[in-house]
Coordinates of N, CA and C in Angstrom, one line a residue:
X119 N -46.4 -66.7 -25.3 CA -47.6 -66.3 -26.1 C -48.0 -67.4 -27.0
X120 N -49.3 -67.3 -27.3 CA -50.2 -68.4 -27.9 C -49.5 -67.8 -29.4
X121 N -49.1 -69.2 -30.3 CA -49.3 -68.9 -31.5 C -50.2 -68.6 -32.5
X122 N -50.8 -67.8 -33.1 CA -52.0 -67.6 -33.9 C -51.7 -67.8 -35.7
X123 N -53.1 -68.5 -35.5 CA -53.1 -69.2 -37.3 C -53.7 -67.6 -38.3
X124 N -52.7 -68.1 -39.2 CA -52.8 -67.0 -40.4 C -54.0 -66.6 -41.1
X125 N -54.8 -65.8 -41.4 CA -55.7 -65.7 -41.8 C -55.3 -66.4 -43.3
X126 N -56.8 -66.9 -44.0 CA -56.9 -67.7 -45.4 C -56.1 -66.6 -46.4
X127 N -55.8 -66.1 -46.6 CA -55.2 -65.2 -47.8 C -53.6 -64.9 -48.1
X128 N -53.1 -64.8 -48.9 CA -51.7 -64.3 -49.6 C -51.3 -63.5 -48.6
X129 N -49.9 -63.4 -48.5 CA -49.2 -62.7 -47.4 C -49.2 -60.9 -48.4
X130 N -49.5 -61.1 -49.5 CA -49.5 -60.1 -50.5 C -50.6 -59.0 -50.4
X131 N -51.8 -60.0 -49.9 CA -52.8 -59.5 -50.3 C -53.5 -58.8 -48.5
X132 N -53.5 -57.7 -48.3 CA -54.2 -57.3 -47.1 C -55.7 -57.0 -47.2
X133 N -55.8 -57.3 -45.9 CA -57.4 -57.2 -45.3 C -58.2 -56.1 -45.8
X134 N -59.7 -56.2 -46.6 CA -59.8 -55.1 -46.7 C -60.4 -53.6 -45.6
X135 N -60.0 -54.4 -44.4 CA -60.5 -53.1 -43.3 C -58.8 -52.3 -43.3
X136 N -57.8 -53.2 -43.5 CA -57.0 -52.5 -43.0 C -56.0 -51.7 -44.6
X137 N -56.8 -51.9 -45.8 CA -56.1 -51.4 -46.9 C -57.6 -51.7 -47.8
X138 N -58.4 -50.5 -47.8 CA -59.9 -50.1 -48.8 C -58.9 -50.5 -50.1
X139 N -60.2 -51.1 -50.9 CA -59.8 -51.1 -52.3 C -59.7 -50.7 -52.7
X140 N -60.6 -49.0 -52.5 CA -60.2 -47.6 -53.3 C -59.3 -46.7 -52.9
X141 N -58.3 -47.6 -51.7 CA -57.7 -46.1 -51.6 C -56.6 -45.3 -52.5
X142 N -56.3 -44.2 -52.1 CA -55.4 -43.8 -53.7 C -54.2 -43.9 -54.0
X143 N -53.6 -45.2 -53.0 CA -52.5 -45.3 -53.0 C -52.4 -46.4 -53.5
X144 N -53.4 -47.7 -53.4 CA -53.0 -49.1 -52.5 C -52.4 -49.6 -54.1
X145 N -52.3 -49.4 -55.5 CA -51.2 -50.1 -56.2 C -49.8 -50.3 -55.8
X146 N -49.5 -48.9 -55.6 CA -48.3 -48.0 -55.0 C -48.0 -49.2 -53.8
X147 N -48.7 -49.0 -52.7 CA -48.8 -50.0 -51.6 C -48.1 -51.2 -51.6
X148 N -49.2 -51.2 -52.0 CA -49.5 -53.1 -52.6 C -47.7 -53.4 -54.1
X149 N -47.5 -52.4 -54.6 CA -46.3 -52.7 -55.3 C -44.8 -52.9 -53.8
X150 N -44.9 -51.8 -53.6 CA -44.0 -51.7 -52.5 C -44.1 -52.6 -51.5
X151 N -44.8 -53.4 -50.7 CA -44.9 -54.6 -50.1 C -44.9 -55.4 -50.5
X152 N -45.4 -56.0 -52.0 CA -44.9 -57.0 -52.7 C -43.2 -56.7 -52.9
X153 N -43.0 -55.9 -53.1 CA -41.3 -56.1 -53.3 C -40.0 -56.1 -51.8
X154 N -41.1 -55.7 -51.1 CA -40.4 -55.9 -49.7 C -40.8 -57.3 -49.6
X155 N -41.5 -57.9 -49.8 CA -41.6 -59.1 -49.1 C -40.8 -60.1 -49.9
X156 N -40.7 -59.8 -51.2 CA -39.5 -60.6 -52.4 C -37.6 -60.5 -51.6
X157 N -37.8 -59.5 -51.4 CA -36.8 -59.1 -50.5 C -36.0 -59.5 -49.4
X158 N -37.4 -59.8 -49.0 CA -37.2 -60.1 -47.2 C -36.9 -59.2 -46.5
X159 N -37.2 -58.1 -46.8 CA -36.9 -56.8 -46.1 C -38.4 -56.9 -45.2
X160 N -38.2 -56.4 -43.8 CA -39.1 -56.0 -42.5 C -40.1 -55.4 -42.9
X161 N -39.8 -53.9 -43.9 CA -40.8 -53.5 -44.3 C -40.7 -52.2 -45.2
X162 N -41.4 -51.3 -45.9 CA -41.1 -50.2 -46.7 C -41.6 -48.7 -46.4
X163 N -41.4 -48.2 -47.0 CA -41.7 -46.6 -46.8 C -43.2 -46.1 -47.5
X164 N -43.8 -46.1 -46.6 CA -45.4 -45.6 -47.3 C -45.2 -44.5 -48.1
X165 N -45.8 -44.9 -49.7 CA -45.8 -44.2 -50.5 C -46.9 -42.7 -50.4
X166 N -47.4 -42.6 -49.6 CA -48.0 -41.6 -49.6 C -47.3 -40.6 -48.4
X167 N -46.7 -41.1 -47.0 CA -46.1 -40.1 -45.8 C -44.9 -40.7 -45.3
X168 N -44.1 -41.8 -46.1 CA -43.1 -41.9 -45.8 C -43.4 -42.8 -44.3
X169 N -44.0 -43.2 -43.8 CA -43.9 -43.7 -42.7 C -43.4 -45.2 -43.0
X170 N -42.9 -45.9 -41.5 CA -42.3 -46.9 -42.4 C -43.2 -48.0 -41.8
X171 N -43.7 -48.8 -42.7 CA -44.7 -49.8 -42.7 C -44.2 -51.5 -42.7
X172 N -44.5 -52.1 -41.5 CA -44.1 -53.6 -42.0 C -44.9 -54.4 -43.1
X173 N -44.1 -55.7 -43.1 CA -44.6 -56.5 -44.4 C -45.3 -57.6 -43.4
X174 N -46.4 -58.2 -44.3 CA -47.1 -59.2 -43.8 C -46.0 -60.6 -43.2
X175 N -45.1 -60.7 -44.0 CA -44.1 -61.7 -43.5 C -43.4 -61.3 -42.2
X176 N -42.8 -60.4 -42.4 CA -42.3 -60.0 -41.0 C -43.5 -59.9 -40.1
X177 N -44.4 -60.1 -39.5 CA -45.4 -59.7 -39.2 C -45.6 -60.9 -38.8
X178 N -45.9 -62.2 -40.0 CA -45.9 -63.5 -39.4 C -45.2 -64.5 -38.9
X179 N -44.0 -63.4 -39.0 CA -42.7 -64.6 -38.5 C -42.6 -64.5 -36.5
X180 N -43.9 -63.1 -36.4 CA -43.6 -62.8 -34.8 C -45.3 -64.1 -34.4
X181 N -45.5 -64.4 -35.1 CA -46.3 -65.7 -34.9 C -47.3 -64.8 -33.9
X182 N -47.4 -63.7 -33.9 CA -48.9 -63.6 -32.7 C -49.2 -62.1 -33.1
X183 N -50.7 -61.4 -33.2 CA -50.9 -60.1 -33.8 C -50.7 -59.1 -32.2
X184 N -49.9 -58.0 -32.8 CA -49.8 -57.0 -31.5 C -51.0 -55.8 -31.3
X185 N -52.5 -56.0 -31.9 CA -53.2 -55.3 -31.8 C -53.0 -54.1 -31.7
X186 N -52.2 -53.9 -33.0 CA -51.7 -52.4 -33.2 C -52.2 -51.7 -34.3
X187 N -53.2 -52.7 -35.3 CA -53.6 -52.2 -36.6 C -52.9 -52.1 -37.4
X188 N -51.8 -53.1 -37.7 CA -50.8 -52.6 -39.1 C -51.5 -53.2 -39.6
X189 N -51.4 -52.5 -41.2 CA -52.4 -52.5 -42.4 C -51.7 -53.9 -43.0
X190 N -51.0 -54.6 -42.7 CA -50.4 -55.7 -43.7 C -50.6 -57.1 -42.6
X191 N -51.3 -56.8 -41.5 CA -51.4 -57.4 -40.2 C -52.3 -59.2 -41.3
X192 N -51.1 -60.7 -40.9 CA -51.7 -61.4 -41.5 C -52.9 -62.2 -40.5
X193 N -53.0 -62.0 -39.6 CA -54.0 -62.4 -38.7 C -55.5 -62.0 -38.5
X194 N -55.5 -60.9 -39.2 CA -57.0 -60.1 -39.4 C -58.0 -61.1 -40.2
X195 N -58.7 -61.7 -39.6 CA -59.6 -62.8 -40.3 C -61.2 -62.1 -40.7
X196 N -61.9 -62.7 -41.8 CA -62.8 -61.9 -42.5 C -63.8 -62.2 -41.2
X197 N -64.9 -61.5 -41.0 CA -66.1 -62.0 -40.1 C -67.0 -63.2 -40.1

């Protein structure tokens, strides 16, 4: 597989197609993947349904996007 370059932004900071700035979680989110990624942990438990969500690092360590829509996906580049 082709390796793919990271989009311009913080491994912290997601896309806003794939995490709205209003949504009613994304502090919560956005705290909880910041501390997974301090960690080095794969990834955390969505604060709103428990599902378990990867981190942008683990994400870019597979060096290529699996067109699956994860919300922390570091390859999603602005238009």
């Amino acid at each position: 597989m082709k390796r793919l370059p990271l989009a311009p932004r913080a491994l912290t900071e997601p896309h806003p197609s794939r995490l709205a700035p209003d949504h009613p979680h994304r502090a919560e989110i956005l705290a909880s993947h910041a501390a997974a990624l301090e960690a080095g942990q794969a990834g955390y438990p969505d604060p709103g349904t428990g599902l378990f969500v990867l981190t942008a690092g683990f994400l870019a360590a597979r060096e290529t996007c699996c067109t699956r829509g994860c919300r922390h996906c570091p390859y999603v580049h602005d238009p």
